[in-house]
Amino acid sequence: MTGSAPTDPPTDPPTDGLDLVALRRDVVTAAREAGELLLEGFRGAGRVRAKGAGGDLVTEYDERAEAMLRDRLGALLPGATFVGEEGGGQAGEGLCWYVDPIDGTGNFAHGHPWFCVSIGLWRGDAPLVGVVHAPAMGLTVDGHRGGGVRREGAPARVSTTAKLEDALLATGFPHDRATRPDNNYRAYVALDASTHGVRRCASAALELAVVADGGYDGFWDLSLAPWDVAAAVLLVEEAGGRVTDLAGEPLRLRPRVEILATNGLLHDPLRHALAHARALPPIHEVP
Ligand code: IPD
Ligand code: CA
Ligand code: CA
């Protein structure tokens, strides 16, 4: 359910003379170039290996796309640090790129088109530019602080759904969900039954971009990485939505990120419903 945004974007952080319009354009170009590389490997016979449990995979295209983006983004802002899922890196107080070369690697490896390149530029705790590009679906959602959000060049806004029972939501589950007591199953079941449904398509960055574009009314996840959310936090906020942790506190890009992102109207109702569901006995029986 789409429409005009219920909340204003946050006030601008200092940009110290950065041309965010030009940067956003150049980041979109870099993301699309990486996307073309990914499409060369999509549904192909590239190398895939397991990184961890529960379908935590990495392919040669994760590594090649990240290497390409380190080059391209490094040339745009030579002083910025770079944190990527495959190559790591350390953020400082200044400008930092957070890059997930493929968010939704499991989908990519299985020939499922729901995956994206996610690029966020932050200064300290403030997101400045965000680009999420899903090449197999021909979808780019991009934004910059104070500059709004576009989906394929058209203005994008969060939804105006005001009742939780009318909401379409999305969530995700940690790769170690088979062994982890706090695996999100309880909250998923409770919210799926009391709303229009909870989707789980396994690309947090893309799901958050769809919140920014009004397709989902809210998204939550208990355990993400900074590169999963860095781009889309900017997109949701700039599109008029709200992003916090599950306690309603400001989101910080810690090594493990707990996130609640909504159209703003549903933020407190969804936060309370999640708190209630998570206080019930967990569901973690695994055969
Ligand atoms: C994963 C996706 C998924 C989330 C996982 C992430 P990856 O990233 O964002 O939605 O539930 O926790 O690890 O491994 O596909 O880059
Ligand atoms: Ca990811
Ligand atoms: Ca990834």
Short mmCIF file of N, CA, C and O and ligand atoms in Angstrom, two decimals, residues 51 55-57 62 85-86 100 102-106 171-175 200-205 207 219 221 223-225 227-228 256, ligand 1:
data_model
loop_
_atom_site.label_atom_id
_atom_site.label_comp_id
_atom_site.label_asym_id
_atom_site.label_seq_id
_atom_site.Cartn_x
_atom_site.Cartn_y
_atom_site.Cartn_z
N LYS A 51 30.60 -20.90 3.68
CA LYS A 51 31.39 -20.10 4.63
C LYS A 51 31.05 -20.49 6.05
O LYS A 51 31.85 -20.37 6.95
N GLY A 55 23.40 -22.54 4.84
CA GLY A 55 23.36 -21.90 3.52
C GLY A 55 24.13 -20.60 3.47
O GLY A 55 23.83 -19.74 2.63
N ASP A 56 25.09 -20.41 4.36
CA ASP A 56 25.96 -19.22 4.31
C ASP A 56 27.04 -19.51 3.26
O ASP A 56 28.02 -20.20 3.53
N LEU A 57 26.82 -19.00 2.03
CA LEU A 57 27.66 -19.37 0.89
C LEU A 57 28.48 -18.18 0.43
O LEU A 57 28.17 -17.03 0.71
N ASP A 62 30.97 -13.07 -5.68
CA ASP A 62 31.03 -12.18 -4.50
C ASP A 62 32.40 -11.51 -4.47
O ASP A 62 32.52 -10.30 -4.28
N GLU A 85 32.00 -7.27 2.78
CA GLU A 85 31.75 -8.56 3.42
C GLU A 85 32.88 -9.54 3.18
O GLU A 85 33.27 -10.27 4.10
N GLU A 86 33.43 -9.58 1.99
CA GLU A 86 34.42 -10.61 1.70
C GLU A 86 35.84 -10.22 2.11
O GLU A 86 36.58 -11.03 2.62
N ASP A 100 28.19 -4.76 0.35
CA ASP A 100 27.90 -6.19 0.20
C ASP A 100 27.79 -6.44 -1.31
O ASP A 100 26.84 -5.98 -1.95
N ILE A 102 27.17 -9.12 -3.02
CA ILE A 102 25.92 -9.84 -3.30
C ILE A 102 25.21 -10.02 -1.96
O ILE A 102 25.69 -10.77 -1.11
N ASP A 103 24.12 -9.32 -1.76
CA ASP A 103 23.28 -9.63 -0.60
C ASP A 103 22.18 -10.55 -1.12
O ASP A 103 21.38 -10.16 -1.98
N GLY A 104 22.18 -11.77 -0.58
CA GLY A 104 21.32 -12.81 -1.12
C GLY A 104 22.15 -13.81 -1.91
O GLY A 104 21.72 -14.32 -2.95
N THR A 105 23.34 -14.10 -1.39
CA THR A 105 24.23 -15.02 -2.11
C THR A 105 23.60 -16.40 -2.28
O THR A 105 23.78 -17.06 -3.31
N GLY A 106 22.84 -16.84 -1.27
CA GLY A 106 22.17 -18.15 -1.39
C GLY A 106 21.24 -18.16 -2.59
O GLY A 106 21.19 -19.14 -3.36
N THR A 171 11.02 -10.23 6.94
CA THR A 171 12.03 -10.48 7.97
C THR A 171 13.09 -11.42 7.42
O THR A 171 13.05 -11.79 6.24
N GLY A 172 14.05 -11.76 8.26
CA GLY A 172 15.09 -12.71 7.87
C GLY A 172 15.47 -13.57 9.06
O GLY A 172 15.07 -13.29 10.20
N PHE A 173 16.23 -14.60 8.79
CA PHE A 173 16.65 -15.54 9.83
C PHE A 173 18.15 -15.72 9.75
O PHE A 173 18.72 -15.77 8.65
N PRO A 174 18.79 -15.87 10.91
CA PRO A 174 20.26 -16.01 10.89
C PRO A 174 20.68 -17.34 10.28
O PRO A 174 19.93 -18.32 10.30
N HIS A 175 21.88 -17.38 9.71
CA HIS A 175 22.36 -18.62 9.10
C HIS A 175 22.46 -19.74 10.14
O HIS A 175 22.32 -20.91 9.79
N ARG A 200 9.99 -13.74 3.57
CA ARG A 200 11.42 -13.88 3.92
C ARG A 200 12.15 -14.34 2.66
O ARG A 200 12.13 -15.49 2.28
N CYS A 201 12.70 -13.37 1.96
CA CYS A 201 13.30 -13.68 0.65
C CYS A 201 14.82 -13.66 0.70
O CYS A 201 15.48 -13.78 -0.33
N ALA A 202 15.42 -13.47 1.90
CA ALA A 202 16.85 -13.71 2.13
C ALA A 202 17.79 -12.71 1.46
O ALA A 202 18.90 -13.07 1.07
N SER A 203 17.35 -11.48 1.32
CA SER A 203 18.28 -10.39 1.02
C SER A 203 17.80 -9.17 1.81
O SER A 203 16.90 -8.44 1.37
N ALA A 204 18.41 -8.96 2.95
CA ALA A 204 17.95 -7.89 3.85
C ALA A 204 18.03 -6.53 3.16
O ALA A 204 17.12 -5.69 3.30
N ALA A 205 19.10 -6.29 2.41
CA ALA A 205 19.25 -4.97 1.77
C ALA A 205 18.11 -4.72 0.80
O ALA A 205 17.55 -3.61 0.74
N GLU A 207 15.12 -6.22 0.83
CA GLU A 207 13.86 -6.10 1.56
C GLU A 207 13.70 -4.70 2.15
O GLU A 207 12.62 -4.09 2.10
N PHE A 219 10.09 -4.10 8.18
CA PHE A 219 11.05 -5.21 8.13
C PHE A 219 11.77 -5.24 9.47
O PHE A 219 12.06 -4.20 10.05
N ASP A 221 14.99 -7.67 11.63
CA ASP A 221 15.94 -8.78 11.66
C ASP A 221 16.74 -8.66 12.95
O ASP A 221 17.02 -7.56 13.42
N SER A 223 19.83 -10.12 13.54
CA SER A 223 21.28 -10.30 13.49
C SER A 223 21.80 -10.13 12.07
O SER A 223 21.94 -11.10 11.33
N LEU A 224 22.08 -8.90 11.71
CA LEU A 224 22.63 -8.60 10.40
C LEU A 224 24.03 -8.02 10.55
O LEU A 224 24.48 -7.74 11.66
N ALA A 225 24.68 -7.82 9.42
CA ALA A 225 26.01 -7.21 9.42
C ALA A 225 25.89 -5.77 8.90
O ALA A 225 24.92 -5.44 8.21
N TRP A 227 27.23 -4.27 6.44
CA TRP A 227 27.09 -4.14 4.98
C TRP A 227 25.71 -4.58 4.49
O TRP A 227 25.35 -4.26 3.36
N ASP A 228 24.95 -5.30 5.32
CA ASP A 228 23.58 -5.67 4.92
C ASP A 228 22.64 -4.46 4.97
O ASP A 228 21.64 -4.43 4.24
N ARG A 256 27.15 -6.87 14.88
CA ARG A 256 25.85 -7.51 14.69
C ARG A 256 24.78 -6.44 14.86
O ARG A 256 24.73 -5.77 15.89
C1 IPD B 1 22.30 -12.53 4.23
C2 IPD B 1 21.00 -11.89 3.81
C3 IPD B 1 19.84 -12.48 4.58
C4 IPD B 1 20.05 -12.39 6.08
C5 IPD B 1 21.38 -13.03 6.46
C6 IPD B 1 22.50 -12.35 5.70
P1 IPD B 1 24.28 -12.75 2.43
O1 IPD B 1 23.40 -11.95 3.54
O2 IPD B 1 21.01 -10.49 4.02
O3 IPD B 1 18.65 -11.80 4.27
O4 IPD B 1 18.99 -13.03 6.74
O5 IPD B 1 21.58 -12.88 7.86
O6 IPD B 1 23.74 -12.94 6.07
O7 IPD B 1 24.98 -13.86 3.16
O8 IPD B 1 23.35 -13.24 1.38
O9 IPD B 1 25.21 -11.69 1.95
#
